[in-house]
Coordinates of C-alpha atoms in Angstrom, one line a residue:
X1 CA 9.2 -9.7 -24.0
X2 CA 7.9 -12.5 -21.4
X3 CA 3.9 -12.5 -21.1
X4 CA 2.2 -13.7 -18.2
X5 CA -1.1 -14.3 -17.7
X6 CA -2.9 -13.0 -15.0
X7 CA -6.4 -13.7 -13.5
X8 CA -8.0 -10.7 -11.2
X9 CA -10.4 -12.0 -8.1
X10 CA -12.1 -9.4 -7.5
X11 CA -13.0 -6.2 -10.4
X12 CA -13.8 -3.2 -8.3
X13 CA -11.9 0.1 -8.4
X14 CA -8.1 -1.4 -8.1
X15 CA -9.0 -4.2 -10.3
X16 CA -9.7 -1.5 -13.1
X17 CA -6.5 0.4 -12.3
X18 CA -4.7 -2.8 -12.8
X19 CA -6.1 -3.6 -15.9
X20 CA -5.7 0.0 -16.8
X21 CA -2.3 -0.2 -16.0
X22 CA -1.5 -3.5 -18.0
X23 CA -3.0 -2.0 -20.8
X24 CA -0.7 0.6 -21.7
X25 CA 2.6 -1.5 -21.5
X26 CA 3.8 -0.5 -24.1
X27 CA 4.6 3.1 -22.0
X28 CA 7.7 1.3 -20.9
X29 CA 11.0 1.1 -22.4
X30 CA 12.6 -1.2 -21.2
X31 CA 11.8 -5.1 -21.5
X32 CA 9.3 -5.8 -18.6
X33 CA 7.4 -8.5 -19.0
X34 CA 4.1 -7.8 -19.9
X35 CA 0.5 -9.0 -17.4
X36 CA -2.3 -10.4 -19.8
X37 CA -5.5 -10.5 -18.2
X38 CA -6.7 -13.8 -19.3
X39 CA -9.5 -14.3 -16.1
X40 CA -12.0 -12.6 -14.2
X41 CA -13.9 -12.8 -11.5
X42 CA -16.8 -11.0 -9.4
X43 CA -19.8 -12.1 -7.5
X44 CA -21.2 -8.3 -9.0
X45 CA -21.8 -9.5 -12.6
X46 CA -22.3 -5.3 -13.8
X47 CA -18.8 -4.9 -12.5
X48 CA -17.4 -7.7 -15.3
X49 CA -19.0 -5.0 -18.2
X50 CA -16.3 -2.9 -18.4
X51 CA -13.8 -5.6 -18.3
X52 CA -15.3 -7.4 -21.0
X53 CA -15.7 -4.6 -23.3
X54 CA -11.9 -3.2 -23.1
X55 CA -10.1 -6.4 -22.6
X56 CA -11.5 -9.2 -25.7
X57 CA -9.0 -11.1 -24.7
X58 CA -10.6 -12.5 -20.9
X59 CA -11.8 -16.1 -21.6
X60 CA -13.1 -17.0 -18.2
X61 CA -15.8 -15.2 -16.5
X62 CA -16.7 -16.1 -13.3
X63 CA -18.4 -15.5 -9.9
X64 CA -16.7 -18.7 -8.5
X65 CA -12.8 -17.6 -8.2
X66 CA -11.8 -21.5 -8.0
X67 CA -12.4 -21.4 -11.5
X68 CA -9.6 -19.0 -12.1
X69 CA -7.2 -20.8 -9.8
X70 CA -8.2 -24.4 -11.2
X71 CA -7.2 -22.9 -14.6
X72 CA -3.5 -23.7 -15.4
X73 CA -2.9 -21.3 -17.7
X74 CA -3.4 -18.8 -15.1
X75 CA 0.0 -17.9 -13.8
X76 CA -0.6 -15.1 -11.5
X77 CA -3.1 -13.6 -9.5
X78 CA -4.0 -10.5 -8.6
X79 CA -6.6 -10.3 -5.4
X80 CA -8.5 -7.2 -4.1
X81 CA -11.7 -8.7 -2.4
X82 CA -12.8 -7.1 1.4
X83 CA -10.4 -8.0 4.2
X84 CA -12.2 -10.5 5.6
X85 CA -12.1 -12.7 2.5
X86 CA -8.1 -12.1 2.6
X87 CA -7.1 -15.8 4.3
X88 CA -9.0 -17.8 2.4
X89 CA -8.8 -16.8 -1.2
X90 CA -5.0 -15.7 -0.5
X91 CA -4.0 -19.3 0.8
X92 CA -5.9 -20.8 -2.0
X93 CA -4.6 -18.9 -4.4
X94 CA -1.0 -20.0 -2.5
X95 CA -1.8 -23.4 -2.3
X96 CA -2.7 -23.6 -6.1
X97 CA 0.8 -22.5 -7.0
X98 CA -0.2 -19.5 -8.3
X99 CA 1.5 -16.2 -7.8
X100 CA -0.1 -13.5 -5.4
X101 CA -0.1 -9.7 -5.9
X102 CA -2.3 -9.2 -3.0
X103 CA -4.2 -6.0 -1.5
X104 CA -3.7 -4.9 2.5
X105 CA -3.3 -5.6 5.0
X106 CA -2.9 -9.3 3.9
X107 CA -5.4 -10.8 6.7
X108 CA -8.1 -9.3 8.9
X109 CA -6.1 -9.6 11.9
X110 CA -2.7 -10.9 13.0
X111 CA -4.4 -14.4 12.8
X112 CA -5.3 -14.7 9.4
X113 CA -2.1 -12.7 8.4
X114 CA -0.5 -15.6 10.4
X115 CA -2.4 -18.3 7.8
X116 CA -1.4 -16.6 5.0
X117 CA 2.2 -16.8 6.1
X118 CA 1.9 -20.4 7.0
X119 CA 0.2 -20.9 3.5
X120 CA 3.2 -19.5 2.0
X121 CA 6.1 -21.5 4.1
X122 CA 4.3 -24.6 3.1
X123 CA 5.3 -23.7 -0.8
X124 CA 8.6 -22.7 -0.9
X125 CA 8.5 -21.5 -4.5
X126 CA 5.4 -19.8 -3.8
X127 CA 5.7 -15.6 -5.0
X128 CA 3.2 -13.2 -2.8
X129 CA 3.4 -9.5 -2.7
X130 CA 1.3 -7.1 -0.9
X131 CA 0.2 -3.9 -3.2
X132 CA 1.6 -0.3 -2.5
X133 CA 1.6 2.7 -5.0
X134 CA 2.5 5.4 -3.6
X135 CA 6.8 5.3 -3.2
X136 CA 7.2 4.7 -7.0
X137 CA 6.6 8.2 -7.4
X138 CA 9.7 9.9 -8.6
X139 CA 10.4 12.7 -6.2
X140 CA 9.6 9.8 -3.4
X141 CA 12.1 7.7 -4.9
X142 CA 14.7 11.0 -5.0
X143 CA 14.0 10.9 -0.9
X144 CA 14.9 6.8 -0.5
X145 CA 18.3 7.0 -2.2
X146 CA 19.0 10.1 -0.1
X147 CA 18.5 7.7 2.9
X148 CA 20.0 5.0 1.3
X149 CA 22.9 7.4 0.9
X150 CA 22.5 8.4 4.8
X151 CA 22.8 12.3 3.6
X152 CA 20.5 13.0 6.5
X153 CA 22.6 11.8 9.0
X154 CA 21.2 11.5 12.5
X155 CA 17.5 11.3 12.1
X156 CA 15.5 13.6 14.5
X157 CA 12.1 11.9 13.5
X158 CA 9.4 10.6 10.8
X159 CA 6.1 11.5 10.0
X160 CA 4.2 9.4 7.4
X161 CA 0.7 9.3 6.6
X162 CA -2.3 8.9 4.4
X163 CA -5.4 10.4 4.6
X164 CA -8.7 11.1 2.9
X165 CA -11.4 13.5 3.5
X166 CA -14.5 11.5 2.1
X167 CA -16.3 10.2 5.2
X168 CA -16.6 13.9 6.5
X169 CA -19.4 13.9 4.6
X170 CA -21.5 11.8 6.9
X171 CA -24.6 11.8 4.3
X172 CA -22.6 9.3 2.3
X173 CA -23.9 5.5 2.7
X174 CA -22.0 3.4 4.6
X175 CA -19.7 0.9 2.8
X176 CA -17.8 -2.8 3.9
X177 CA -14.4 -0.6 5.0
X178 CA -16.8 1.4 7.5
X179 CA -18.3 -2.4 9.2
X180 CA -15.9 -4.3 11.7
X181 CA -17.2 -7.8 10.5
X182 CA -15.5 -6.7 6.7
X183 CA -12.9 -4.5 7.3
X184 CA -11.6 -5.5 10.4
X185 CA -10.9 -4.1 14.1
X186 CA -7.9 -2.0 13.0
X187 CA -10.4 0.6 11.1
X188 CA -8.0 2.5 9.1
X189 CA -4.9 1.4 9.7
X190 CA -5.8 -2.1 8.8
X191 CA -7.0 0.1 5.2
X192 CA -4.0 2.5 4.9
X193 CA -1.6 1.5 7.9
X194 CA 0.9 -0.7 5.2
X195 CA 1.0 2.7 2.8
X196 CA 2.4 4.4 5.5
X197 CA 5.0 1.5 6.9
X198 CA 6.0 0.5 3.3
X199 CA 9.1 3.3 3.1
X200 CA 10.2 3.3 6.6
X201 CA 10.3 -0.9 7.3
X202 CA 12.4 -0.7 3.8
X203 CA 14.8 1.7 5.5
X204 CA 15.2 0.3 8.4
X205 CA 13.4 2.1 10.5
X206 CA 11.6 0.1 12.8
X207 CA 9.1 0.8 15.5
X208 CA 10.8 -0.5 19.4
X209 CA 7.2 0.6 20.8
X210 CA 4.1 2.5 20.3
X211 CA 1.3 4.6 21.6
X212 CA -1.8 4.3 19.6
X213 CA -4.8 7.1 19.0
X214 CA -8.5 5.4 17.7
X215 CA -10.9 7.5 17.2
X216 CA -14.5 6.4 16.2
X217 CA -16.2 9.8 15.5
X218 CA -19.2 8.0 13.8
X219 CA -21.7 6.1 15.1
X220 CA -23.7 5.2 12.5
X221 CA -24.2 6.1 8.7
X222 CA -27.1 6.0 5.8
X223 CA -27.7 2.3 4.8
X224 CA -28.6 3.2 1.3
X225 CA -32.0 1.6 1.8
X226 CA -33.3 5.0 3.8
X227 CA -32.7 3.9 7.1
X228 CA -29.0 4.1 9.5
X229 CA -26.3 1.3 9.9
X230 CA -24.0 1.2 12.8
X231 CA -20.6 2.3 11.5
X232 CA -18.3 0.2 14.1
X233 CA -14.5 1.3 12.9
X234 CA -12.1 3.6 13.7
X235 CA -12.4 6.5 11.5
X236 CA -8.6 7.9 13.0
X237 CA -5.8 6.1 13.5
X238 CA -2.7 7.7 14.8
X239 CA 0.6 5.6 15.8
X240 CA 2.9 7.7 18.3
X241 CA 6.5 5.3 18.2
X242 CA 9.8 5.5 19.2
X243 CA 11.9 4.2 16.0
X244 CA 15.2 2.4 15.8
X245 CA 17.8 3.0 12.1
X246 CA 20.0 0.5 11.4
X247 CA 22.6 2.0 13.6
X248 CA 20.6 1.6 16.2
X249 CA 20.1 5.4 17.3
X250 CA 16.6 5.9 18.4
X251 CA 14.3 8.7 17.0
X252 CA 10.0 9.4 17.3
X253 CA 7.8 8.2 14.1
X254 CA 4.6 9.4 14.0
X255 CA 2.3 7.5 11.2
X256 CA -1.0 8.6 11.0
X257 CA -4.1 7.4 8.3
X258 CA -7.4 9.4 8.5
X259 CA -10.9 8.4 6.9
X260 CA -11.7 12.4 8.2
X261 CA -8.9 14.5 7.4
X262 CA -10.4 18.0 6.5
X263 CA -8.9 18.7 2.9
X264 CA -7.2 15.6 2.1
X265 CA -8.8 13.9 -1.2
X266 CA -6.0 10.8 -1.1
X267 CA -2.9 12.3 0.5
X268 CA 0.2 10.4 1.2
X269 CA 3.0 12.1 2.8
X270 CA 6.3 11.6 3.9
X271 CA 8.5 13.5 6.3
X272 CA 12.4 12.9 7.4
X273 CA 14.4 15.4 9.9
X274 CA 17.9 14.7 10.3
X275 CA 20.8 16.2 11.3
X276 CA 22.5 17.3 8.1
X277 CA 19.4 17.5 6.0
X278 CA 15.7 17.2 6.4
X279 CA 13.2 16.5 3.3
X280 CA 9.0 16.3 2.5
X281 CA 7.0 14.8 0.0
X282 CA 3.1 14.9 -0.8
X283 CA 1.0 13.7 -3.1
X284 CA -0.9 16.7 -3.0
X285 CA 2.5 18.4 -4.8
X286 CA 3.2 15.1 -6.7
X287 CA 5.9 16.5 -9.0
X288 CA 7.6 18.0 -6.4
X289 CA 10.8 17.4 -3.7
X290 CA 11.3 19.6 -0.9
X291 CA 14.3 19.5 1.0
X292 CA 16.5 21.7 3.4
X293 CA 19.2 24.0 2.6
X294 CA 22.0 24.7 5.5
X295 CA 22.9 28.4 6.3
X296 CA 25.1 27.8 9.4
X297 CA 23.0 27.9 12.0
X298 CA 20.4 28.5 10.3
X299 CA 18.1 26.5 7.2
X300 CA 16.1 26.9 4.7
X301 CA 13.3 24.3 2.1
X302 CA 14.2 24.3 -1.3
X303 CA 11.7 22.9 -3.4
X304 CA 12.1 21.0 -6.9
X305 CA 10.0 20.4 -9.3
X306 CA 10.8 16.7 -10.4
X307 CA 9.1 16.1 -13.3
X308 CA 8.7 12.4 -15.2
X309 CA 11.9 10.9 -13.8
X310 CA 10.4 7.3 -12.7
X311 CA 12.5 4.1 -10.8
X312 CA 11.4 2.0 -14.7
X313 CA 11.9 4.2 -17.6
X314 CA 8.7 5.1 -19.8
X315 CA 8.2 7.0 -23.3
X316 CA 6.9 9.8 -21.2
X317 CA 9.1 13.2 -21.1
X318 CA 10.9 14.1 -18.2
X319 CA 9.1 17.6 -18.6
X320 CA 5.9 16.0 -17.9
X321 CA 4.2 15.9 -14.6
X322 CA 3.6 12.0 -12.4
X323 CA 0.4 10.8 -11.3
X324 CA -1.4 7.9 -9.3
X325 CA -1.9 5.6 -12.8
X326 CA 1.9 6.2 -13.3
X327 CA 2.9 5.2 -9.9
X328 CA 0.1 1.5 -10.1
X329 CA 2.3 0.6 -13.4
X330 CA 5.1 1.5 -11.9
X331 CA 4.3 -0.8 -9.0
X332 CA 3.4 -3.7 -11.3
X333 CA 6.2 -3.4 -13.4
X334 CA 8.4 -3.8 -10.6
X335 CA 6.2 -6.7 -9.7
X336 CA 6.7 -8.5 -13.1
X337 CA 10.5 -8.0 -13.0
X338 CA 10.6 -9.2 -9.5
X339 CA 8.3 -12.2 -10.0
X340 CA 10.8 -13.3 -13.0
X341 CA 13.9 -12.7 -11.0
X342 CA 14.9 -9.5 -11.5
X343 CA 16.3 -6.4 -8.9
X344 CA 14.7 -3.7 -8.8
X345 CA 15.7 0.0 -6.7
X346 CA 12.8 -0.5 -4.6
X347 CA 10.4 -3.6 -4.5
X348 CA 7.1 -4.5 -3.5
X349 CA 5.9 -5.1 -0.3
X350 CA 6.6 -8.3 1.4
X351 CA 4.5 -11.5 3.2
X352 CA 7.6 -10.5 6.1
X353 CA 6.6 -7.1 6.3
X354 CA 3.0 -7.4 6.3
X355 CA 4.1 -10.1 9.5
X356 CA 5.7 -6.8 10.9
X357 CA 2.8 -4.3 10.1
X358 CA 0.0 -6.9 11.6
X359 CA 2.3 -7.0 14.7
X360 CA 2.4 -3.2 14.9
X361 CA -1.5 -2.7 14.5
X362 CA -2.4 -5.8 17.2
X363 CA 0.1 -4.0 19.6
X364 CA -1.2 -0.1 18.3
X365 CA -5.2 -2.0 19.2
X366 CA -3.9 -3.3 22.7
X367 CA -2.4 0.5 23.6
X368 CA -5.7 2.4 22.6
X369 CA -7.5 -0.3 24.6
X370 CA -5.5 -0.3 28.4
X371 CA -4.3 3.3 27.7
X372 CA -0.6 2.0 27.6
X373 CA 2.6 2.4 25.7
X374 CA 3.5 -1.5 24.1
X375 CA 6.8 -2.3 23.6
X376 CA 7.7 -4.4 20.4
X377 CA 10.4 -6.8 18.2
X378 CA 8.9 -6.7 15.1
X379 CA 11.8 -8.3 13.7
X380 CA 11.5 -11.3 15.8
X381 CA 9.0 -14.2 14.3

């Protein structure tokens, strides 16, 4: 089994999941090759503790990330810092020949996304990914080979969305993803817009306009310090489009992603309506797969439950249940067996796509804005 040796920029909550992930390998079956955390860094020394207790093997620690990228026998990188830090360490990371698994939305703005692509043309061998978890679950990956298959023939529409319920408590202290000057101007859908795109860009199904909903329901939040902070993002982001498939029929897609969604703790979801057959999946039922049942003229949803059926095969049972640490190493296995030239059913998240999303969320900003309906060609550069 290949190693490669990967240094992490950054060591906040992903960073652990990623190391989590990488250290339970041996979960697989099959030969992926395996991520050895070699370097880390973190301008919050407390949040290197944990790293350095589990994983005796890290022999750089740093607060100055060049060191991991001026270290050759660093091979990969993975990068989770605030999105205003995304251009610059991504390019340099890039530019030092390093591969990139990278967090969204892959640049502040369309601008810095922009850079990052340009960083990437420039090294033609260069290997950059953007993270996204939530299609490796198994019942999610039942629902893209249906489409693949086209068993739901003429699509009616899509809803996709991802939503969390934790600012509704509005005595919680403000954080960077709450302040424009960090996070960025697209509020949540610069945070969770790319979770939502990931499945229906893959499919082909690709926004021709949109009609954008921002809503900012908080002004201001505890600074932790006993005093307020102006909280300047969008708290709501909703993305009304009209959709094309790769037969060109036209059909409405709704993606939504919600900081205040009463009841949702981390929900992801994913909706299809077609013709011959219509199916659902949330993370809130993880192991399950609904899906329609045609009477005549009349249907019904069937649900299944799926069980431990993932896209790379694992010790686990099939009998057992999937979770959010199954579906980050499933990600990053498909990332290790993509970065060493392998296919996989369903891959990572591309530097093209995140062109695509950042085109979608500076079009959603100008429609919120003048009130209007934007048209777009994402697939033209």
């Amino acid at each position: 089994m290949r190693t490669i040796k990967f240094g992490l920029i950054g060591c906040g909550l992903m960073a652990r999941e990623f190391a989590s992930a990488a250290a339970r390998w041996c979960h697989f079956t099959g030969d992926v090759p395996r991520p050895e955390i070699i370097a880390i860094c973190s301008v919050v020394e407390k949040e290197t503790e944990w790293f350095k207790k589990n994983f005796p093997g890290i022999k750089i620690v740093t607060a100055d990330y060049h060191d991991i990228l001026n270290c050759d026998e660093v091979e990969a990188v993975y990068c989770a810092v605030p999105h205003n830090l995304h251009e610059q360490f991504y390019c340099d990371v890039i530019n030092s020949g390093k591969a990139l698994l990278g967090e969204k939305p892959f640049g502040i703005d369309q601008k810095a996304n922009d850079a990052i692509l340009k960083a990437i043309d420039a090294n033609p061998g260069a290997f950059v990914r953007c993270s996204s978890e939530f299609p490796y679950y198994p019942a999610m990956q039942i629902m893209i080979q249906w489409i693949k298959e086209g068993r739901f023939g003429r699509i009616l529409e899509v809803h996709a969305g991802f939503n969390h319920s934790s600012d509704m408590d509005l005595t919680k202290p403000i954080g960077w993803k709450r302040i424009r000057k960090f996070n960025g101007e697209y509020g949540a859908l610069g945070d969770l817009g790319i979770h939502t795109q990931h499945v229906p860009f893959r499919m082909g199904f690709i926004p021709q306009s949109v009609y954008a909903v921002c809503s900012d329901f908080v002004k201001e939040r505890p600074d932790g310090k006993g005093g307020m902070a102006p909280c300047d993002t969008f708290d709501n982001v909703t993305l009304h489009c009209v959709a094309k498939d790769k037969n060109g029929d036209e059909f409405p897609m709704t993606l939504e992603t919600k900081r205040m969604s009463p009841g949702s703790t981390n929900q992801w979801f994913f909706e299809i309506y077609g013709m011959d057959c219509s199916a659902k999946f949330s993370s809130d039922d993880g192991n399950s797969f609904m899906y329609t049942v045609s009477w005549g003229k009349e249907q019904a949803w069937s649900r299944i439950s799926v069980g431990y059926k993932p896209m790379l095969p694992t010790i686990t049972g099939s009998i057992f249940e999937f979770g959010f640490v199954d579906a980050m190493q499933q990600m990053l296995g498909a990332f290790m067996l993509e970065y060493t030239g392998q296919e996989v059913p369903f891959g990572l998240f591309t530097p093209e796509e995140t062109r695509m999303s950042h085109a979608l969320s500076t079009a959603a900003l100008r429609s919120h804005y003048n009130g209007t309906v934007e048209k777009l060609d994402l697939l033209k550069k």
